[in-house]
């Protein structure tokens, strides 16, 4: 937000013109979330990316190490983007199917297969909730995130505080 103060001509007030400018801060930094390690295929992607990098003869071992890390980052970003695209509606699908099963079980007798399917869906939903909680806790950098309640008032207050702290509200002209 940029403000320009116009001269006071016919009034005892100075008009201010505000302009909202979008800023490009460059690419978003790569962040690896701990919950990714629980996803299927994570270990394989990391192993393949690490072993895929060829070492150049005569290059410094630190440069080779940097190149390996860079390759792992690129492969993990692509893998996670693919995983998140495939899993976008998974939680909603589980909830929808659970509601269907519950409605059917209320009207008719529950079969053993339906009970097993319901338990399986509940397990998958619990796993998704755990992973979401881990991601939120890591975003907040809280140590108690694994056992903390991500739906608590304190948790969301901390998240809002962190977001407010990260925003840039304005820049003063003289720098003070």
PDB file of C-alpha atoms in Angstrom:
ATOM      1  CA  UNK A   1       0.000   0.000   0.000  1.00  0.00           C
ATOM      2  CA  UNK A   2       1.491   3.319  -1.086  1.00  0.00           C
ATOM      3  CA  UNK A   3       0.087   6.654   0.053  1.00  0.00           C
ATOM      4  CA  UNK A   4       0.627  10.031  -1.593  1.00  0.00           C
ATOM      5  CA  UNK A   5      -0.260  13.182   0.321  1.00  0.00           C
ATOM      6  CA  UNK A   6      -1.707  15.887  -1.915  1.00  0.00           C
ATOM      7  CA  UNK A   7      -1.366  19.593  -1.100  1.00  0.00           C
ATOM      8  CA  UNK A   8      -3.995  21.289   1.041  1.00  0.00           C
ATOM      9  CA  UNK A   9      -5.670  23.826  -1.269  1.00  0.00           C
ATOM     10  CA  UNK A  10      -9.271  24.674  -0.315  1.00  0.00           C
ATOM     11  CA  UNK A  11      -9.696  22.678   2.882  1.00  0.00           C
ATOM     12  CA  UNK A  12      -8.068  22.299   6.250  1.00  0.00           C
ATOM     13  CA  UNK A  13      -7.433  18.615   5.418  1.00  0.00           C
ATOM     14  CA  UNK A  14      -4.729  17.059   3.243  1.00  0.00           C
ATOM     15  CA  UNK A  15      -6.144  14.525   0.788  1.00  0.00           C
ATOM     16  CA  UNK A  16      -4.327  11.193   0.668  1.00  0.00           C
ATOM     17  CA  UNK A  17      -4.338   8.974  -2.411  1.00  0.00           C
ATOM     18  CA  UNK A  18      -3.824   5.293  -1.560  1.00  0.00           C
ATOM     19  CA  UNK A  19      -2.619   2.809  -4.164  1.00  0.00           C
ATOM     20  CA  UNK A  20      -2.439  -0.912  -3.663  1.00  0.00           C
ATOM     21  CA  UNK A  21       0.521  -2.418  -5.483  1.00  0.00           C
ATOM     22  CA  UNK A  22       1.152  -6.124  -5.706  1.00  0.00           C
ATOM     23  CA  UNK A  23       4.698  -7.080  -4.915  1.00  0.00           C
ATOM     24  CA  UNK A  24       6.553 -10.027  -6.382  1.00  0.00           C
ATOM     25  CA  UNK A  25       8.886 -11.410  -3.742  1.00  0.00           C
ATOM     26  CA  UNK A  26      10.198 -14.166  -5.986  1.00  0.00           C
ATOM     27  CA  UNK A  27       9.629 -17.889  -5.747  1.00  0.00           C
ATOM     28  CA  UNK A  28       8.129 -19.389  -2.606  1.00  0.00           C
ATOM     29  CA  UNK A  29      10.840 -21.143  -0.562  1.00  0.00           C
ATOM     30  CA  UNK A  30      10.746 -24.937  -0.433  1.00  0.00           C
ATOM     31  CA  UNK A  31       9.436 -26.358   2.826  1.00  0.00           C
ATOM     32  CA  UNK A  32       9.596 -30.032   3.692  1.00  0.00           C
ATOM     33  CA  UNK A  33       6.886 -31.122   6.107  1.00  0.00           C
ATOM     34  CA  UNK A  34       7.506 -34.023   8.468  1.00  0.00           C
ATOM     35  CA  UNK A  35       4.134 -35.555   7.576  1.00  0.00           C
ATOM     36  CA  UNK A  36       5.379 -36.232   4.041  1.00  0.00           C
ATOM     37  CA  UNK A  37       7.584 -39.014   5.412  1.00  0.00           C
ATOM     38  CA  UNK A  38       4.414 -40.962   6.294  1.00  0.00           C
ATOM     39  CA  UNK A  39       3.078 -40.797   2.731  1.00  0.00           C
ATOM     40  CA  UNK A  40       3.459 -43.777   0.447  1.00  0.00           C
ATOM     41  CA  UNK A  41       6.374 -43.445  -1.967  1.00  0.00           C
ATOM     42  CA  UNK A  42       8.294 -40.782  -0.015  1.00  0.00           C
ATOM     43  CA  UNK A  43      11.282 -43.005   0.799  1.00  0.00           C
ATOM     44  CA  UNK A  44      11.509 -44.248  -2.768  1.00  0.00           C
ATOM     45  CA  UNK A  45      11.452 -40.718  -4.236  1.00  0.00           C
ATOM     46  CA  UNK A  46      14.192 -39.528  -1.880  1.00  0.00           C
ATOM     47  CA  UNK A  47      16.340 -42.623  -2.498  1.00  0.00           C
ATOM     48  CA  UNK A  48      15.985 -42.388  -6.292  1.00  0.00           C
ATOM     49  CA  UNK A  49      16.652 -38.636  -6.340  1.00  0.00           C
ATOM     50  CA  UNK A  50      19.724 -39.028  -4.128  1.00  0.00           C
ATOM     51  CA  UNK A  51      21.179 -41.866  -6.205  1.00  0.00           C
ATOM     52  CA  UNK A  52      20.168 -40.270  -9.521  1.00  0.00           C
ATOM     53  CA  UNK A  53      22.585 -37.372  -9.170  1.00  0.00           C
ATOM     54  CA  UNK A  54      25.831 -38.109 -10.985  1.00  0.00           C
ATOM     55  CA  UNK A  55      29.061 -36.946  -9.431  1.00  0.00           C
ATOM     56  CA  UNK A  56      31.339 -34.929 -11.656  1.00  0.00           C
ATOM     57  CA  UNK A  57      35.000 -35.907 -11.728  1.00  0.00           C
ATOM     58  CA  UNK A  58      37.189 -33.368 -10.009  1.00  0.00           C
ATOM     59  CA  UNK A  59      34.294 -31.447  -8.435  1.00  0.00           C
ATOM     60  CA  UNK A  60      34.372 -30.529  -4.812  1.00  0.00           C
ATOM     61  CA  UNK A  61      32.496 -32.947  -2.544  1.00  0.00           C
ATOM     62  CA  UNK A  62      30.490 -30.024  -1.130  1.00  0.00           C
ATOM     63  CA  UNK A  63      29.310 -29.091  -4.623  1.00  0.00           C
ATOM     64  CA  UNK A  64      28.295 -32.716  -5.230  1.00  0.00           C
ATOM     65  CA  UNK A  65      26.425 -32.713  -1.914  1.00  0.00           C
ATOM     66  CA  UNK A  66      24.667 -29.450  -2.837  1.00  0.00           C
ATOM     67  CA  UNK A  67      23.667 -30.893  -6.217  1.00  0.00           C
ATOM     68  CA  UNK A  68      22.263 -34.015  -4.552  1.00  0.00           C
ATOM     69  CA  UNK A  69      20.181 -31.910  -2.161  1.00  0.00           C
ATOM     70  CA  UNK A  70      18.960 -29.744  -5.029  1.00  0.00           C
ATOM     71  CA  UNK A  71      17.922 -32.826  -7.001  1.00  0.00           C
ATOM     72  CA  UNK A  72      16.071 -34.239  -3.982  1.00  0.00           C
ATOM     73  CA  UNK A  73      14.260 -30.911  -3.562  1.00  0.00           C
ATOM     74  CA  UNK A  74      13.158 -30.814  -7.211  1.00  0.00           C
ATOM     75  CA  UNK A  75      11.952 -34.420  -7.163  1.00  0.00           C
ATOM     76  CA  UNK A  76      10.127 -33.987  -3.831  1.00  0.00           C
ATOM     77  CA  UNK A  77       8.353 -30.848  -5.046  1.00  0.00           C
ATOM     78  CA  UNK A  78       7.141 -32.644  -8.174  1.00  0.00           C
ATOM     79  CA  UNK A  79       6.154 -35.743  -6.189  1.00  0.00           C
ATOM     80  CA  UNK A  80       4.221 -33.759  -3.572  1.00  0.00           C
ATOM     81  CA  UNK A  81       2.454 -31.687  -6.213  1.00  0.00           C
ATOM     82  CA  UNK A  82       1.365 -34.911  -7.908  1.00  0.00           C
ATOM     83  CA  UNK A  83       0.311 -36.445  -4.566  1.00  0.00           C
ATOM     84  CA  UNK A  84      -1.689 -33.390  -3.491  1.00  0.00           C
ATOM     85  CA  UNK A  85      -3.439 -33.254  -6.882  1.00  0.00           C
ATOM     86  CA  UNK A  86      -4.412 -36.915  -6.581  1.00  0.00           C
ATOM     87  CA  UNK A  87      -5.523 -36.597  -2.928  1.00  0.00           C
ATOM     88  CA  UNK A  88      -7.336 -33.255  -3.220  1.00  0.00           C
ATOM     89  CA  UNK A  89     -10.836 -34.531  -2.426  1.00  0.00           C
ATOM     90  CA  UNK A  90      -9.915 -37.640  -0.475  1.00  0.00           C
ATOM     91  CA  UNK A  91     -11.055 -36.394   2.939  1.00  0.00           C
ATOM     92  CA  UNK A  92     -14.401 -35.210   1.581  1.00  0.00           C
ATOM     93  CA  UNK A  93     -14.881 -38.523  -0.229  1.00  0.00           C
ATOM     94  CA  UNK A  94     -14.210 -40.447   3.000  1.00  0.00           C
ATOM     95  CA  UNK A  95     -16.678 -38.279   4.917  1.00  0.00           C
ATOM     96  CA  UNK A  96     -19.305 -38.627   2.189  1.00  0.00           C
ATOM     97  CA  UNK A  97     -18.897 -42.423   2.115  1.00  0.00           C
ATOM     98  CA  UNK A  98     -19.036 -42.561   5.923  1.00  0.00           C
ATOM     99  CA  UNK A  99     -22.327 -40.616   5.886  1.00  0.00           C
ATOM    100  CA  UNK A 100     -23.707 -43.013   3.265  1.00  0.00           C
ATOM    101  CA  UNK A 101     -22.725 -46.032   5.355  1.00  0.00           C
ATOM    102  CA  UNK A 102     -24.223 -44.535   8.517  1.00  0.00           C
ATOM    103  CA  UNK A 103     -27.487 -43.717   6.743  1.00  0.00           C
ATOM    104  CA  UNK A 104     -27.689 -47.237   5.302  1.00  0.00           C
ATOM    105  CA  UNK A 105     -26.858 -48.813   8.665  1.00  0.00           C
ATOM    106  CA  UNK A 106     -29.645 -46.812  10.362  1.00  0.00           C
ATOM    107  CA  UNK A 107     -32.274 -48.005   7.885  1.00  0.00           C
ATOM    108  CA  UNK A 108     -31.136 -51.590   7.385  1.00  0.00           C
ATOM    109  CA  UNK A 109     -29.117 -54.161   9.255  1.00  0.00           C
ATOM    110  CA  UNK A 110     -25.379 -53.614   9.091  1.00  0.00           C
ATOM    111  CA  UNK A 111     -23.382 -56.343   7.417  1.00  0.00           C
ATOM    112  CA  UNK A 112     -19.937 -57.416   8.561  1.00  0.00           C
ATOM    113  CA  UNK A 113     -18.476 -55.978   5.344  1.00  0.00           C
ATOM    114  CA  UNK A 114     -20.069 -52.567   6.030  1.00  0.00           C
ATOM    115  CA  UNK A 115     -18.714 -52.484   9.567  1.00  0.00           C
ATOM    116  CA  UNK A 116     -15.224 -53.349   8.287  1.00  0.00           C
ATOM    117  CA  UNK A 117     -15.445 -50.644   5.609  1.00  0.00           C
ATOM    118  CA  UNK A 118     -16.585 -48.096   8.195  1.00  0.00           C
ATOM    119  CA  UNK A 119     -13.674 -48.952  10.501  1.00  0.00           C
ATOM    120  CA  UNK A 120     -11.260 -48.679   7.578  1.00  0.00           C
ATOM    121  CA  UNK A 121     -12.633 -45.245   6.628  1.00  0.00           C
ATOM    122  CA  UNK A 122     -12.393 -44.074  10.248  1.00  0.00           C
ATOM    123  CA  UNK A 123      -8.735 -45.173  10.328  1.00  0.00           C
ATOM    124  CA  UNK A 124      -7.973 -43.277   7.115  1.00  0.00           C
ATOM    125  CA  UNK A 125      -9.712 -40.144   8.435  1.00  0.00           C
ATOM    126  CA  UNK A 126      -7.737 -40.342  11.691  1.00  0.00           C
ATOM    127  CA  UNK A 127      -4.490 -40.611   9.696  1.00  0.00           C
ATOM    128  CA  UNK A 128      -5.433 -37.583   7.567  1.00  0.00           C
ATOM    129  CA  UNK A 129      -6.273 -35.564  10.687  1.00  0.00           C
ATOM    130  CA  UNK A 130      -2.943 -36.526  12.261  1.00  0.00           C
ATOM    131  CA  UNK A 131      -1.022 -35.423   9.150  1.00  0.00           C
ATOM    132  CA  UNK A 132      -2.928 -32.128   8.970  1.00  0.00           C
ATOM    133  CA  UNK A 133      -2.199 -31.527  12.657  1.00  0.00           C
ATOM    134  CA  UNK A 134       1.492 -32.234  12.106  1.00  0.00           C
ATOM    135  CA  UNK A 135       1.604 -29.738   9.222  1.00  0.00           C
ATOM    136  CA  UNK A 136      -0.153 -27.049  11.268  1.00  0.00           C
ATOM    137  CA  UNK A 137       2.151 -27.627  14.228  1.00  0.00           C
ATOM    138  CA  UNK A 138       5.208 -27.412  11.992  1.00  0.00           C
ATOM    139  CA  UNK A 139       3.917 -24.198  10.419  1.00  0.00           C
ATOM    140  CA  UNK A 140       3.578 -22.759  13.910  1.00  0.00           C
ATOM    141  CA  UNK A 141       6.872 -24.310  15.017  1.00  0.00           C
ATOM    142  CA  UNK A 142       5.250 -25.684  18.150  1.00  0.00           C
ATOM    143  CA  UNK A 143       6.858 -28.600  19.929  1.00  0.00           C
ATOM    144  CA  UNK A 144       3.578 -29.840  21.398  1.00  0.00           C
ATOM    145  CA  UNK A 145       1.945 -30.096  17.981  1.00  0.00           C
ATOM    146  CA  UNK A 146       1.814 -33.873  17.918  1.00  0.00           C
ATOM    147  CA  UNK A 147      -0.311 -34.054  21.068  1.00  0.00           C
ATOM    148  CA  UNK A 148      -1.888 -30.589  20.901  1.00  0.00           C
ATOM    149  CA  UNK A 149      -5.428 -29.942  19.769  1.00  0.00           C
ATOM    150  CA  UNK A 150      -5.315 -28.127  16.430  1.00  0.00           C
ATOM    151  CA  UNK A 151      -8.941 -27.057  16.886  1.00  0.00           C
ATOM    152  CA  UNK A 152      -8.249 -25.173  20.098  1.00  0.00           C
ATOM    153  CA  UNK A 153      -8.642 -21.421  20.430  1.00  0.00           C
ATOM    154  CA  UNK A 154      -4.989 -21.093  21.473  1.00  0.00           C
ATOM    155  CA  UNK A 155      -3.744 -22.941  18.405  1.00  0.00           C
ATOM    156  CA  UNK A 156      -5.660 -20.725  15.978  1.00  0.00           C
ATOM    157  CA  UNK A 157      -4.671 -17.590  17.904  1.00  0.00           C
ATOM    158  CA  UNK A 158      -1.013 -18.576  17.510  1.00  0.00           C
ATOM    159  CA  UNK A 159      -1.544 -19.184  13.788  1.00  0.00           C
ATOM    160  CA  UNK A 160      -3.169 -15.748  13.338  1.00  0.00           C
ATOM    161  CA  UNK A 161      -0.401 -14.075  15.349  1.00  0.00           C
ATOM    162  CA  UNK A 162       2.282 -15.704  13.209  1.00  0.00           C
ATOM    163  CA  UNK A 163       0.536 -14.634   9.990  1.00  0.00           C
ATOM    164  CA  UNK A 164       0.101 -11.050  11.231  1.00  0.00           C
ATOM    165  CA  UNK A 165       3.755 -10.920  12.238  1.00  0.00           C
ATOM    166  CA  UNK A 166       4.826 -12.110   8.776  1.00  0.00           C
ATOM    167  CA  UNK A 167       2.863  -9.447   6.872  1.00  0.00           C
ATOM    168  CA  UNK A 168       4.406  -6.143   5.852  1.00  0.00           C
ATOM    169  CA  UNK A 169       1.914  -3.378   6.546  1.00  0.00           C
ATOM    170  CA  UNK A 170       3.891  -0.551   5.000  1.00  0.00           C
ATOM    171  CA  UNK A 171       7.239   1.130   4.606  1.00  0.00           C
ATOM    172  CA  UNK A 172       8.011   4.576   5.955  1.00  0.00           C
ATOM    173  CA  UNK A 173       9.513   7.041   3.533  1.00  0.00           C
ATOM    174  CA  UNK A 174      12.403   8.246   5.694  1.00  0.00           C
ATOM    175  CA  UNK A 175      13.140   4.755   7.005  1.00  0.00           C
ATOM    176  CA  UNK A 176      12.442   5.435  10.684  1.00  0.00           C
TER     177      UNK A 176
END
